[in-house]
Tab-separated table of C-alpha atoms and ligand atoms in Angstrom:
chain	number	residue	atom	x	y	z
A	45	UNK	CA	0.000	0.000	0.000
A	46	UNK	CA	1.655	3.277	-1.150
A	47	UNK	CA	2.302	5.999	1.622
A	48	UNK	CA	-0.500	8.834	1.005
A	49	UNK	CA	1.324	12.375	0.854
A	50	UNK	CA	-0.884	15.024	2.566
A	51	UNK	CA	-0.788	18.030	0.502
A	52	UNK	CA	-2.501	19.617	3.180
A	53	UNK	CA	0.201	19.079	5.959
A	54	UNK	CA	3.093	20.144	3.527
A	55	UNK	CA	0.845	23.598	1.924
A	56	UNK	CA	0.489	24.948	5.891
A	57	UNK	CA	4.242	24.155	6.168
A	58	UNK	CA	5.032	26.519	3.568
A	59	UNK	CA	2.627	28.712	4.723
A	60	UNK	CA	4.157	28.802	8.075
A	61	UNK	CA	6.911	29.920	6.588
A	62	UNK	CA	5.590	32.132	3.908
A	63	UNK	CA	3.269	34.283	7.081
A	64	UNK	CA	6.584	34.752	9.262
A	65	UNK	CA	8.154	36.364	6.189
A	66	UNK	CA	4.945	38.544	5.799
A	67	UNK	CA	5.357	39.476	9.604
A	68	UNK	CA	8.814	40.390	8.416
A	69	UNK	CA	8.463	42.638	5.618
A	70	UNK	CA	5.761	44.791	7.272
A	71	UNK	CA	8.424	45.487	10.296
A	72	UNK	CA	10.142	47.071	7.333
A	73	UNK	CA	6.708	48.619	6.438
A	74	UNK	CA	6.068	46.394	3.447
A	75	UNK	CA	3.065	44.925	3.470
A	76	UNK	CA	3.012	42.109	0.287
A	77	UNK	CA	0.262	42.476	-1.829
A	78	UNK	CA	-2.274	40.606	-4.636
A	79	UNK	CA	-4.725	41.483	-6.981
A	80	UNK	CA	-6.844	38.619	-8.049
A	81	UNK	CA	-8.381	39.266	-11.716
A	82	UNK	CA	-11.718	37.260	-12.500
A	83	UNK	CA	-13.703	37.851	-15.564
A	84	UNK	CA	-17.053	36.254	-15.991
A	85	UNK	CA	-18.688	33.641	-13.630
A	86	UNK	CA	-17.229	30.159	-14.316
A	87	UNK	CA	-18.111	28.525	-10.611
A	88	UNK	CA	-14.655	26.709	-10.858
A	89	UNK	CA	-12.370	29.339	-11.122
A	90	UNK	CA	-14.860	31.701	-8.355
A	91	UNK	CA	-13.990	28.825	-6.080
A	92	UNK	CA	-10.224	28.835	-6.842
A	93	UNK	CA	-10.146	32.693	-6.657
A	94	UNK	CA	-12.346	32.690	-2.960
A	95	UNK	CA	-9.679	29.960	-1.648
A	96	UNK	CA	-6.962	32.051	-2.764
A	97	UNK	CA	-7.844	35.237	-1.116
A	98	UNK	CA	-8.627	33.405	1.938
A	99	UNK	CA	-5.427	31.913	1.913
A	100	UNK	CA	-3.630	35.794	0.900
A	101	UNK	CA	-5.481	36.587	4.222
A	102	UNK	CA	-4.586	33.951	6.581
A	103	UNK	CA	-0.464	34.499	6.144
A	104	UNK	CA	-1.172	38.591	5.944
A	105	UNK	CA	-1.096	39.149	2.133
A	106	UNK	CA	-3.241	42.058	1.538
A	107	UNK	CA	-5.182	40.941	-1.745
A	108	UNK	CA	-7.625	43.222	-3.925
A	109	UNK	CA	-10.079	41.110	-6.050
A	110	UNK	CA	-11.268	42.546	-9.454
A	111	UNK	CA	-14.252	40.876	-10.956
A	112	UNK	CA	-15.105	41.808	-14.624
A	113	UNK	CA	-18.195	40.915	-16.090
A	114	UNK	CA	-18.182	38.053	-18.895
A	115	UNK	CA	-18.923	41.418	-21.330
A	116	UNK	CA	-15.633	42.858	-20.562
A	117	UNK	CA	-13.642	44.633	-23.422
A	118	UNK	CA	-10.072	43.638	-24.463
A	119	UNK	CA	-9.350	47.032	-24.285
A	120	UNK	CA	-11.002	47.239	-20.512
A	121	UNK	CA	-9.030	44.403	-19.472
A	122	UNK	CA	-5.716	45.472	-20.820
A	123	UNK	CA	-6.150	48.722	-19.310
A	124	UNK	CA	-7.063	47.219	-15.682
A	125	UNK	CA	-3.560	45.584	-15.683
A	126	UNK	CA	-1.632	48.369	-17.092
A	127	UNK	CA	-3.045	49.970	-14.117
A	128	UNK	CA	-1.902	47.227	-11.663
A	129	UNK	CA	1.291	47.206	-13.163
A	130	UNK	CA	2.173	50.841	-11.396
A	131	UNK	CA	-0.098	49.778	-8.296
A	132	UNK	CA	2.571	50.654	-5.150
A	133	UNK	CA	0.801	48.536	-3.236
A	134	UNK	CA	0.173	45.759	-5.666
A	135	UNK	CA	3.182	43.378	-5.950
A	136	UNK	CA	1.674	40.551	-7.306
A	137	UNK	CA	-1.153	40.209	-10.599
A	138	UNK	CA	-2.958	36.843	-11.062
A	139	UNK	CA	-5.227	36.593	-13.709
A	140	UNK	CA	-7.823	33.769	-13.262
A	141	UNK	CA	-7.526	31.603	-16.264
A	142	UNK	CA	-9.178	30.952	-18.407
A	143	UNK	CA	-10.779	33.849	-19.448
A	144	UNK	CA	-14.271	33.850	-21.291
A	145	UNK	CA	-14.490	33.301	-25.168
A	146	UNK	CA	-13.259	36.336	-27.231
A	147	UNK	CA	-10.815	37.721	-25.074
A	148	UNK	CA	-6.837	37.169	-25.992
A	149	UNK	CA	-5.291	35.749	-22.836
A	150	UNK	CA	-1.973	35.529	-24.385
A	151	UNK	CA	-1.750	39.115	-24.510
A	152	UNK	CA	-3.349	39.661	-21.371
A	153	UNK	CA	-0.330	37.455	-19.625
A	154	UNK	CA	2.341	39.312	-21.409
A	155	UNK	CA	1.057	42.499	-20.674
A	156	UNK	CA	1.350	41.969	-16.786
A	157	UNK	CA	4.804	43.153	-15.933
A	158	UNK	CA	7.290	39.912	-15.301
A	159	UNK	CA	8.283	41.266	-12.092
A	160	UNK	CA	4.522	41.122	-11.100
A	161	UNK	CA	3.646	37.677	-12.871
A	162	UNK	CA	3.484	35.228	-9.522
A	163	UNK	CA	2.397	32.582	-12.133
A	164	UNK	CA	5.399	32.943	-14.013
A	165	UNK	CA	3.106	32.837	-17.337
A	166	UNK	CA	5.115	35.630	-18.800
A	167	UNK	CA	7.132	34.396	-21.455
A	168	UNK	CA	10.055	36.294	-19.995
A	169	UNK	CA	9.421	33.832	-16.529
A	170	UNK	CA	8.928	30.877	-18.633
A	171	UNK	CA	12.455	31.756	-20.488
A	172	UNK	CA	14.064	32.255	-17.462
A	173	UNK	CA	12.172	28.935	-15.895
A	174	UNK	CA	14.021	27.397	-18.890
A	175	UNK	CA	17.512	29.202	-18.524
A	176	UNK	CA	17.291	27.661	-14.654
A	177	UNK	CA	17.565	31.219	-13.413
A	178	UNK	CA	14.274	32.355	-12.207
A	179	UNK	CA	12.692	34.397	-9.676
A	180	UNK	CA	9.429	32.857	-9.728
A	181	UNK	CA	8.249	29.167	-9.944
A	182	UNK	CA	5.694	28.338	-11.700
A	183	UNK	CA	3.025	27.524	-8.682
A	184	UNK	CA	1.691	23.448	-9.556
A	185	UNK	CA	5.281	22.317	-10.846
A	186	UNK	CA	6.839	24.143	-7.735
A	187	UNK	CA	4.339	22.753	-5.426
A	188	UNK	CA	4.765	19.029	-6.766
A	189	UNK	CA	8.870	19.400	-6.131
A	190	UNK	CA	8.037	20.111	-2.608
A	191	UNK	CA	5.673	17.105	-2.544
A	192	UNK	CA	8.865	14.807	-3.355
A	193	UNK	CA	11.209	16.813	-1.251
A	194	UNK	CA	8.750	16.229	2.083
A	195	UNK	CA	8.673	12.323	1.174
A	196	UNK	CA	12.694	12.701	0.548
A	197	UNK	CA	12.072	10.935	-2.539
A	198	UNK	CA	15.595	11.564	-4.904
A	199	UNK	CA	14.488	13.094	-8.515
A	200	UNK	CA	18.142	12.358	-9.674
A	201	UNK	CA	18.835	9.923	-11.926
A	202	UNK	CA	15.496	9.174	-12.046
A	203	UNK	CA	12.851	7.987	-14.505
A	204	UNK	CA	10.452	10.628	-14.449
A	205	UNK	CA	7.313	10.560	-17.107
A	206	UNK	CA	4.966	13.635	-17.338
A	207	UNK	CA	1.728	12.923	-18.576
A	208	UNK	CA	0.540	16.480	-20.153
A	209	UNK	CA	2.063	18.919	-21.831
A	210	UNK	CA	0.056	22.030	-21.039
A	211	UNK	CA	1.926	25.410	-20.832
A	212	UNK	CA	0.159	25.737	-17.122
A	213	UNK	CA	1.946	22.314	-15.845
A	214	UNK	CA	2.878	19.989	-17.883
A	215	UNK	CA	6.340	22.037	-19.917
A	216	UNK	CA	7.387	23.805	-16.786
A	217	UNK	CA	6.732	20.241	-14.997
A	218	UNK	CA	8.741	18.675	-17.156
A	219	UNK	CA	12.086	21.663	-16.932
A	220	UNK	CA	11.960	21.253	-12.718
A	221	UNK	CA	12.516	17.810	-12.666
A	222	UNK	CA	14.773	18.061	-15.431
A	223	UNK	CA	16.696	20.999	-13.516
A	224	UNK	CA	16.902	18.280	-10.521
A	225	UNK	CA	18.488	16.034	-12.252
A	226	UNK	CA	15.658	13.660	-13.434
A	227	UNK	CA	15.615	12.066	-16.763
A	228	UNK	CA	12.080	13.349	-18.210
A	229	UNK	CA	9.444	12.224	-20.580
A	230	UNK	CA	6.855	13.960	-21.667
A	231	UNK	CA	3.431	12.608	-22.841
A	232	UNK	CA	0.616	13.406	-24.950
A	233	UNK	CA	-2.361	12.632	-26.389
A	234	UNK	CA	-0.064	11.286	-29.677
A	235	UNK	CA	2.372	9.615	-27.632
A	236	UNK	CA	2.567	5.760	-28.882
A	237	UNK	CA	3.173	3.313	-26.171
A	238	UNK	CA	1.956	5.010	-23.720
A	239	UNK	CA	1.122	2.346	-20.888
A	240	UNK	CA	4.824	1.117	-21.583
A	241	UNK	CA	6.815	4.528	-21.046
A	242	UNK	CA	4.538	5.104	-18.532
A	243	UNK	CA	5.707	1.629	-16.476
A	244	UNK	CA	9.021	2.661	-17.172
A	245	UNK	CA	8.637	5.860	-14.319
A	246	UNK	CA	9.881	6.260	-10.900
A	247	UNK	CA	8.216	9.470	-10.457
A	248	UNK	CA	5.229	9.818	-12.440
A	249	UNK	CA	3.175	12.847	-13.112
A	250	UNK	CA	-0.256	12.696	-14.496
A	251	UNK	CA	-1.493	16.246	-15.988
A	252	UNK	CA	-4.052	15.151	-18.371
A	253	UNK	CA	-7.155	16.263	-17.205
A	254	UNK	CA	-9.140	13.121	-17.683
A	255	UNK	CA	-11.059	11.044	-14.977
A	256	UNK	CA	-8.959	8.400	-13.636
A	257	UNK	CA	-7.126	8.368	-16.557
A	258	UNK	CA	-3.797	6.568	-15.344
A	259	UNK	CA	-4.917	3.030	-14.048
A	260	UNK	CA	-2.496	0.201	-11.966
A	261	UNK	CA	-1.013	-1.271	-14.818
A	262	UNK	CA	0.561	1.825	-16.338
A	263	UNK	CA	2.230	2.249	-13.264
A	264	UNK	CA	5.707	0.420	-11.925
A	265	UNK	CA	5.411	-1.690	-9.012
A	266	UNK	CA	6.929	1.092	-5.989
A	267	UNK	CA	6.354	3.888	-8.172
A	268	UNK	CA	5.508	8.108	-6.943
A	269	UNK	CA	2.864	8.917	-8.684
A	270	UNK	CA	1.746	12.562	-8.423
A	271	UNK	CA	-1.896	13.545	-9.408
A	272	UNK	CA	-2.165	17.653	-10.855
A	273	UNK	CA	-6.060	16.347	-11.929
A	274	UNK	CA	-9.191	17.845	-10.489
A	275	UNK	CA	-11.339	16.249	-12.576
A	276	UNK	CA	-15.335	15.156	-12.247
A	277	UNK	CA	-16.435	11.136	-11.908
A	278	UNK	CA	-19.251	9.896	-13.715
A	279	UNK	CA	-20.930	10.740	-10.206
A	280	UNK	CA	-19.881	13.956	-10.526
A	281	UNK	CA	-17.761	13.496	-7.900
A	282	UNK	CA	-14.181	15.128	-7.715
A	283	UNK	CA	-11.490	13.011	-8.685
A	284	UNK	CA	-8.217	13.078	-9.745
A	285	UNK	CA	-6.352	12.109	-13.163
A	286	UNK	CA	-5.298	9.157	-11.145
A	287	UNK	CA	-7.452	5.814	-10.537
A	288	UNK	CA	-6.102	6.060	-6.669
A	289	UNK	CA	-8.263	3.516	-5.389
A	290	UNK	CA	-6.223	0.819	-7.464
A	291	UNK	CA	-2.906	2.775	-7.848
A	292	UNK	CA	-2.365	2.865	-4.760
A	293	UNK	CA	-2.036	-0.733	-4.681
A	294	UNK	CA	1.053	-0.586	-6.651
A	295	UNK	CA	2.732	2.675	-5.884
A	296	UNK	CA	5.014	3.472	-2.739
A	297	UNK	CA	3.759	7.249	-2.744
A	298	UNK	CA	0.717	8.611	-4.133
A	299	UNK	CA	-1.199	12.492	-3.937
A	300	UNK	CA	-4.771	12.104	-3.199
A	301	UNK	CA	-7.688	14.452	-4.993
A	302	UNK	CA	-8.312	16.512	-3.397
A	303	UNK	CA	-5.720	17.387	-0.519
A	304	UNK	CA	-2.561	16.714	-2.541
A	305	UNK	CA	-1.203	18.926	-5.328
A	306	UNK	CA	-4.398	21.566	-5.017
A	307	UNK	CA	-3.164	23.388	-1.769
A	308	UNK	CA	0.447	23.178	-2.601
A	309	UNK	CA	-0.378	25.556	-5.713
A	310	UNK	CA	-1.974	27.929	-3.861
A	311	UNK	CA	0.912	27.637	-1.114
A	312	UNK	CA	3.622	28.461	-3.764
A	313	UNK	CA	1.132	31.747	-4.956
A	314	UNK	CA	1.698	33.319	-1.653
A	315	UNK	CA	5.576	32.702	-1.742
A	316	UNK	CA	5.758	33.745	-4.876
A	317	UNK	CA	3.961	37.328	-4.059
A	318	UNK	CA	6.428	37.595	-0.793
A	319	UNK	CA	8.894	36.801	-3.511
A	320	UNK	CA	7.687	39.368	-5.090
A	321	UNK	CA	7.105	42.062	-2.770
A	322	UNK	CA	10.484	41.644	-1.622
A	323	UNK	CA	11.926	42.476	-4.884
A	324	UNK	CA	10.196	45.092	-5.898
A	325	UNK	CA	11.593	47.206	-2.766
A	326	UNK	CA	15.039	45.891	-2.671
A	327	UNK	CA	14.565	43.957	0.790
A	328	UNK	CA	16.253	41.258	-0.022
B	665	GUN	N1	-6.441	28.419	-13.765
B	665	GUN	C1	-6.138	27.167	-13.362
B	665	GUN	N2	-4.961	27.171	-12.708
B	665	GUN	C2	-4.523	28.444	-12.688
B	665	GUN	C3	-3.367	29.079	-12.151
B	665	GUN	O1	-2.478	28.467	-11.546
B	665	GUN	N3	-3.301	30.421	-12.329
B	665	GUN	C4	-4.239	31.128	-13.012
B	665	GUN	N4	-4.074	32.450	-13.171
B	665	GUN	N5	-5.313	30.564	-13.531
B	665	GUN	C5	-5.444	29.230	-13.372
């Protein structure tokens, strides 16, 4: 039976850590702060927004949310972050993705300013995420690494198979365990053999966004396996991308859904806008 890693437990860790470098900074009267961007009213991303202002508040990140109606302009968008961008009290812009049918969220993610991108979207972050020389993790991939690093499990030298390829996880997955040394594939929807390279991992990553999409015999007897899913069951029940219930069998460490990747993401958001706040008034 594979040992369950509690997202949970590891997220208030970091948060521990991220509210007595809040308490910090506003000794040196710098108080870190977010704004939250939502536009339009899918109920998935108002829930992901609500959790992360409650979580900005609960470590002393001051957080402003701005919620645009699903009618909102390109123009009225692009102008709302120009104005965050020169925000003194803003340090950190999130912009709830995705965004509702017409509107051009590439452009909306390169206009926020790099040094205020705490997703590390920019393409300036993700360069740099590539270089190895960042200032900002990109929050999932960042908050799976710290998954491993709580169970100790080594990344080096390692077999480590990435099911996804999305610009969100599954790349900037794929270039963190690579940076620590792990020897990475990366799957897709056209990757051939899939159950095979699959059984092949030590670490395995499943990104796909599909129901209990990775079953036990894709995965190698002792396995990690690391679920970034939060998908429906035929239920409607949430689930993972991960069939845990028979996984678990096989693997020695396995994330549950929900309570395993989910509040490490948000965790890494609120280091990430320390991070930033600490840059942007040379606290360092
Ligand atoms: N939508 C789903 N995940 C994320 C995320 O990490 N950041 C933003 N901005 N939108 C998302």
């Amino acid at each position: 039976m594979a040992i369950r890693i509690d997202g949970k437990a590891v997220a208030e860790k970091v948060r521990a850590k991220v509210a007595f470098e809040v308490a910090e900074l506003k000794k040196q009267g710098v108080t870190p702060g977010l704004a939250v961007v939502i536009v339009g009213d899918d109920p998935a991303s108002r829930t992901y927004v609500n959790n992360k202002k409650k979580a900005c508040a609960q470590v002393g990140i001051y957080s402003e949310e701005y919620a645009l109606p699903a009618a909102t302009s390109q123009d009225e968008l692009m102008e709302l972050v120009a104005k965050l961008n020169v925000k003194k009290d803003i340090h950190g812009i999130l912009v709830q993705s995705p965004l509702p049918n017409g509107l051009d969220e590439k452009a909306v993610v390169e206009a926020i300013h790099p040094d205020k991108d705490v997703d590390a979207f920019h393409p300036s972050n993700v360069g740099r995420i590539m270089i190895g020389n960042y200032h900002f993790l990109p929050c999932t991939p960042a908050g799976v690494i710290e998954l491993l690093r709580s169970e100790n499990i080594e990344i080096a030298g390692k077999n480590c198979v990435v099911i996804g390829r999305s610009n969100i996880v599954g790349k900037p997955m794929a270039m963190l365990l690579l940076h620590n040394n792990g020897t990475v594939t990366i799957c897709h929807s056209k990757t051939k053999n899939l159950k095979e390279i699959c059984r092949n991992a030590d670490i395995l990553v499943a990104a796909v966004g599909k129901p209990k999409f990775v079953t036990a015999d894709m995965v190698k007897r002792g396995a990690a396996v690391i679920d970034v899913g939060m998908d429906r069951d035929e239920n409607g029940k949430l689930c993972g991308d991960v069939d845990y219930e028979n996984v678990e069998k096989v693997a020695s460490y396995i994330t549950p859904v929900p309570g395993g990747v989910g509040p490490m993401t948000i965790a890494m958001l609120l280091q990430n806008t320390v991070t930033a706040a600490k840059s942007q008034n040379w606290l360092k």
